[in-house]
Amino acid sequence: MKMFLQTSWPLADNREFVVRRFPFVIGRRTDSDCRLPWPFVSRRHCQFTRTGDQVLVQDLDSFNGTFVNGKRASSPLPVRDGDELRLGPCVFRVSMLDRSGEFAAAGPGLVVTEALAARPSHADNESSTNSKGCALLRPKASLSKN
């Protein structure tokens, strides 16, 4: 199972990414599975885990909080397709990707590029689905010659 997170937050890059393995930590620290260098994101902000076909998110005592559809994730909360995930003031839309790895949820005009990431110490957990981690998305280059 893969999960796609997309935001329209106007700061920096990292507006879209794919969670490919669990547990998965988002934070400012360089050893996070997906590093978001935004000032309102804590060093270890939140963690995604998977139990069967269910994905859960839990806030890791961040300063600005982690919320699913407006509910604070102080204990693990389920994350489903179409949910709104908020890290401080930044809102992400959640899309679950199918088992075949098809990236239809990203919509037209986006391609996947693998992020460069060393596996952090917590990633040796047996529930990890693969070693790829976070895949960042970038707009496709225009094919027209204007």
PDB file of C-alpha atoms in Angstrom:
ATOM      1  CA  MET A   1       0.000   0.000   0.000  1.00  0.00           C
ATOM      2  CA  LYS A   2       1.211   3.482  -0.862  1.00  0.00           C
ATOM      3  CA  MET A   3      -0.082   6.846   0.192  1.00  0.00           C
ATOM      4  CA  PHE A   4       0.108  10.114  -1.744  1.00  0.00           C
ATOM      5  CA  LEU A   5       0.148  13.462   0.125  1.00  0.00           C
ATOM      6  CA  GLN A   6      -0.312  16.722  -1.759  1.00  0.00           C
ATOM      7  CA  THR A   7      -0.462  20.316  -0.557  1.00  0.00           C
ATOM      8  CA  SER A   8      -0.851  23.705  -2.174  1.00  0.00           C
ATOM      9  CA  TRP A   9       1.281  25.261   0.571  1.00  0.00           C
ATOM     10  CA  PRO A  10       3.237  28.077  -1.103  1.00  0.00           C
ATOM     11  CA  LEU A  11       6.581  27.506   0.645  1.00  0.00           C
ATOM     12  CA  ALA A  12       9.537  25.698  -0.926  1.00  0.00           C
ATOM     13  CA  ASP A  13       9.431  22.359  -2.720  1.00  0.00           C
ATOM     14  CA  ASN A  14       8.128  19.083  -1.265  1.00  0.00           C
ATOM     15  CA  ARG A  15       4.513  19.894  -2.088  1.00  0.00           C
ATOM     16  CA  GLU A  16       3.745  16.309  -3.116  1.00  0.00           C
ATOM     17  CA  PHE A  17       5.192  12.997  -2.001  1.00  0.00           C
ATOM     18  CA  VAL A  18       4.505   9.282  -1.802  1.00  0.00           C
ATOM     19  CA  VAL A  19       4.789   7.222   1.381  1.00  0.00           C
ATOM     20  CA  ARG A  20       6.038   3.797   0.284  1.00  0.00           C
ATOM     21  CA  ARG A  21       7.026   2.138   3.566  1.00  0.00           C
ATOM     22  CA  PHE A  22       6.016   2.128   7.189  1.00  0.00           C
ATOM     23  CA  PRO A  23       6.808   3.328   9.802  1.00  0.00           C
ATOM     24  CA  PHE A  24       7.363   6.702   8.108  1.00  0.00           C
ATOM     25  CA  VAL A  25       8.376   9.884   9.950  1.00  0.00           C
ATOM     26  CA  ILE A  26       7.858  13.425   8.674  1.00  0.00           C
ATOM     27  CA  GLY A  27       9.975  16.127  10.275  1.00  0.00           C
ATOM     28  CA  ARG A  28      12.672  18.768   9.879  1.00  0.00           C
ATOM     29  CA  ARG A  29      15.534  16.456  10.924  1.00  0.00           C
ATOM     30  CA  THR A  30      17.778  15.160   8.169  1.00  0.00           C
ATOM     31  CA  ASP A  31      17.186  11.563   9.303  1.00  0.00           C
ATOM     32  CA  SER A  32      13.402  11.862   8.790  1.00  0.00           C
ATOM     33  CA  ASP A  33      11.902   9.653   6.100  1.00  0.00           C
ATOM     34  CA  CYS A  34      10.604  12.809   4.450  1.00  0.00           C
ATOM     35  CA  ARG A  35      12.241  16.056   5.492  1.00  0.00           C
ATOM     36  CA  LEU A  36      10.089  19.178   5.404  1.00  0.00           C
ATOM     37  CA  PRO A  37      12.363  22.131   6.210  1.00  0.00           C
ATOM     38  CA  TRP A  38       9.481  24.431   7.068  1.00  0.00           C
ATOM     39  CA  PRO A  39       9.728  26.370  10.358  1.00  0.00           C
ATOM     40  CA  PHE A  40       6.332  25.160  11.650  1.00  0.00           C
ATOM     41  CA  VAL A  41       7.283  21.475  11.211  1.00  0.00           C
ATOM     42  CA  SER A  42       8.917  19.950  14.303  1.00  0.00           C
ATOM     43  CA  ARG A  43      12.149  17.946  14.119  1.00  0.00           C
ATOM     44  CA  ARG A  44      10.094  14.742  14.435  1.00  0.00           C
ATOM     45  CA  HIS A  45       6.579  15.930  13.664  1.00  0.00           C
ATOM     46  CA  CYS A  46       4.451  12.842  12.998  1.00  0.00           C
ATOM     47  CA  GLN A  47       4.706   9.151  12.182  1.00  0.00           C
ATOM     48  CA  PHE A  48       2.665   6.947   9.868  1.00  0.00           C
ATOM     49  CA  THR A  49       2.298   3.249  10.672  1.00  0.00           C
ATOM     50  CA  ARG A  50       0.384   0.479   8.973  1.00  0.00           C
ATOM     51  CA  THR A  51      -1.704  -2.290  10.476  1.00  0.00           C
ATOM     52  CA  GLY A  52      -3.014  -4.622   7.776  1.00  0.00           C
ATOM     53  CA  ASP A  53      -4.665  -2.395   5.179  1.00  0.00           C
ATOM     54  CA  GLN A  54      -5.110   0.527   7.579  1.00  0.00           C
ATOM     55  CA  VAL A  55      -2.725   3.497   7.756  1.00  0.00           C
ATOM     56  CA  LEU A  56      -2.484   5.390  11.050  1.00  0.00           C
ATOM     57  CA  VAL A  57      -0.842   8.712  11.858  1.00  0.00           C
ATOM     58  CA  GLN A  58       0.281   9.965  15.264  1.00  0.00           C
ATOM     59  CA  ASP A  59       1.694  13.300  16.298  1.00  0.00           C
ATOM     60  CA  LEU A  60       5.140  13.011  17.914  1.00  0.00           C
ATOM     61  CA  ASP A  61       4.620  15.811  20.451  1.00  0.00           C
ATOM     62  CA  SER A  62       5.086  18.468  17.780  1.00  0.00           C
ATOM     63  CA  PHE A  63       4.662  22.116  18.703  1.00  0.00           C
ATOM     64  CA  ASN A  64       2.019  22.887  16.034  1.00  0.00           C
ATOM     65  CA  GLY A  65       0.205  19.551  16.033  1.00  0.00           C
ATOM     66  CA  THR A  66      -0.936  16.934  13.530  1.00  0.00           C
ATOM     67  CA  PHE A  67      -4.641  16.769  12.640  1.00  0.00           C
ATOM     68  CA  VAL A  68      -6.808  14.424  10.546  1.00  0.00           C
ATOM     69  CA  ASN A  69     -10.027  16.079   9.375  1.00  0.00           C
ATOM     70  CA  GLY A  70      -9.671  18.589  12.215  1.00  0.00           C
ATOM     71  CA  LYS A  71      -9.114  15.986  14.961  1.00  0.00           C
ATOM     72  CA  ARG A  72      -5.770  16.126  16.789  1.00  0.00           C
ATOM     73  CA  ALA A  73      -3.707  12.947  16.324  1.00  0.00           C
ATOM     74  CA  SER A  74      -2.309  12.761  19.864  1.00  0.00           C
ATOM     75  CA  SER A  75      -2.960   9.008  19.659  1.00  0.00           C
ATOM     76  CA  PRO A  76      -2.927   7.020  16.386  1.00  0.00           C
ATOM     77  CA  LEU A  77      -5.755   8.039  14.033  1.00  0.00           C
ATOM     78  CA  PRO A  78      -6.740   6.239  10.819  1.00  0.00           C
ATOM     79  CA  VAL A  79      -5.929   8.032   7.560  1.00  0.00           C
ATOM     80  CA  ARG A  80      -8.142   7.274   4.563  1.00  0.00           C
ATOM     81  CA  ASP A  81      -8.394   8.268   0.925  1.00  0.00           C
ATOM     82  CA  GLY A  82      -9.683  11.847   0.663  1.00  0.00           C
ATOM     83  CA  ASP A  83      -8.812  12.817   4.238  1.00  0.00           C
ATOM     84  CA  GLU A  84      -7.309  16.182   5.139  1.00  0.00           C
ATOM     85  CA  LEU A  85      -4.014  15.934   7.042  1.00  0.00           C
ATOM     86  CA  ARG A  86      -2.793  19.141   8.665  1.00  0.00           C
ATOM     87  CA  LEU A  87       0.720  19.758  10.004  1.00  0.00           C
ATOM     88  CA  GLY A  88       0.476  23.105  11.766  1.00  0.00           C
ATOM     89  CA  PRO A  89      -0.961  25.491   9.155  1.00  0.00           C
ATOM     90  CA  CYS A  90      -0.108  23.256   6.154  1.00  0.00           C
ATOM     91  CA  VAL A  91      -2.926  21.069   4.800  1.00  0.00           C
ATOM     92  CA  PHE A  92      -2.300  17.895   2.773  1.00  0.00           C
ATOM     93  CA  ARG A  93      -4.883  15.907   0.796  1.00  0.00           C
ATOM     94  CA  VAL A  94      -4.489  12.127   1.245  1.00  0.00           C
ATOM     95  CA  SER A  95      -4.841   9.672  -1.641  1.00  0.00           C
ATOM     96  CA  MET A  96      -4.262   5.957  -1.251  1.00  0.00           C
ATOM     97  CA  LEU A  97      -2.440   4.302  -4.153  1.00  0.00           C
ATOM     98  CA  ASP A  98      -3.360   0.871  -5.423  1.00  0.00           C
ATOM     99  CA  ARG A  99      -1.243  -2.227  -4.843  1.00  0.00           C
ATOM    100  CA  SER A 100       0.035  -2.279  -8.423  1.00  0.00           C
ATOM    101  CA  GLY A 101       1.837   1.005  -7.786  1.00  0.00           C
ATOM    102  CA  GLU A 102      -0.175   2.906 -10.376  1.00  0.00           C
ATOM    103  CA  PHE A 103       0.190   6.584  -9.759  1.00  0.00           C
ATOM    104  CA  ALA A 104      -3.197   7.639 -11.130  1.00  0.00           C
ATOM    105  CA  ALA A 105      -3.989   9.592  -7.953  1.00  0.00           C
ATOM    106  CA  ALA A 106      -1.353  12.202  -8.785  1.00  0.00           C
ATOM    107  CA  GLY A 107      -3.236  13.402 -11.835  1.00  0.00           C
ATOM    108  CA  PRO A 108      -1.880  14.560 -15.172  1.00  0.00           C
ATOM    109  CA  GLY A 109       1.317  16.566 -15.448  1.00  0.00           C
ATOM    110  CA  LEU A 110       3.254  14.936 -12.600  1.00  0.00           C
ATOM    111  CA  VAL A 111       5.982  12.316 -12.634  1.00  0.00           C
ATOM    112  CA  VAL A 112       7.613  10.469  -9.754  1.00  0.00           C
ATOM    113  CA  THR A 113      11.268  10.965  -8.828  1.00  0.00           C
ATOM    114  CA  GLU A 114      12.855   8.959  -6.058  1.00  0.00           C
ATOM    115  CA  ALA A 115      14.139  10.979  -3.115  1.00  0.00           C
ATOM    116  CA  LEU A 116      17.707  10.494  -1.973  1.00  0.00           C
ATOM    117  CA  ALA A 117      17.427   9.189   1.549  1.00  0.00           C
ATOM    118  CA  ALA A 118      19.538   7.052   3.812  1.00  0.00           C
ATOM    119  CA  ARG A 119      17.430   4.740   5.908  1.00  0.00           C
ATOM    120  CA  PRO A 120      17.095   6.248   9.377  1.00  0.00           C
ATOM    121  CA  SER A 121      17.626   4.086  12.438  1.00  0.00           C
ATOM    122  CA  HIS A 122      13.898   3.439  12.994  1.00  0.00           C
ATOM    123  CA  ALA A 123      13.423   2.178   9.406  1.00  0.00           C
ATOM    124  CA  ASP A 124      14.798  -1.292  10.135  1.00  0.00           C
ATOM    125  CA  ASN A 125      11.369  -2.210  11.503  1.00  0.00           C
ATOM    126  CA  GLU A 126       9.978  -5.342   9.812  1.00  0.00           C
ATOM    127  CA  SER A 127       6.787  -3.498   8.795  1.00  0.00           C
ATOM    128  CA  SER A 128       8.706  -1.427   6.237  1.00  0.00           C
ATOM    129  CA  THR A 129       7.389  -2.221   2.766  1.00  0.00           C
ATOM    130  CA  ASN A 130      10.524  -1.257   0.845  1.00  0.00           C
ATOM    131  CA  SER A 131      13.693   0.780   1.067  1.00  0.00           C
ATOM    132  CA  LYS A 132      12.640   3.578  -1.279  1.00  0.00           C
ATOM    133  CA  GLY A 133      10.989   5.846   1.306  1.00  0.00           C
ATOM    134  CA  CYS A 134       9.683   9.166   0.103  1.00  0.00           C
ATOM    135  CA  ALA A 135       9.223   9.841  -3.605  1.00  0.00           C
ATOM    136  CA  LEU A 136       8.968  13.518  -4.446  1.00  0.00           C
ATOM    137  CA  LEU A 137       6.927  14.719  -7.384  1.00  0.00           C
ATOM    138  CA  ARG A 138       7.837  17.395  -9.855  1.00  0.00           C
ATOM    139  CA  PRO A 139       5.984  18.904 -12.820  1.00  0.00           C
ATOM    140  CA  LYS A 140       6.658  17.287 -16.199  1.00  0.00           C
ATOM    141  CA  ALA A 141       8.705  19.346 -18.625  1.00  0.00           C
ATOM    142  CA  SER A 142       6.549  20.936 -21.285  1.00  0.00           C
ATOM    143  CA  LEU A 143       6.593  19.100 -24.599  1.00  0.00           C
ATOM    144  CA  SER A 144       5.614  22.121 -26.696  1.00  0.00           C
ATOM    145  CA  LYS A 145       8.242  24.285 -28.377  1.00  0.00           C
ATOM    146  CA  ASN A 146       6.835  27.763 -27.758  1.00  0.00           C
TER     147      ASN A 146
END
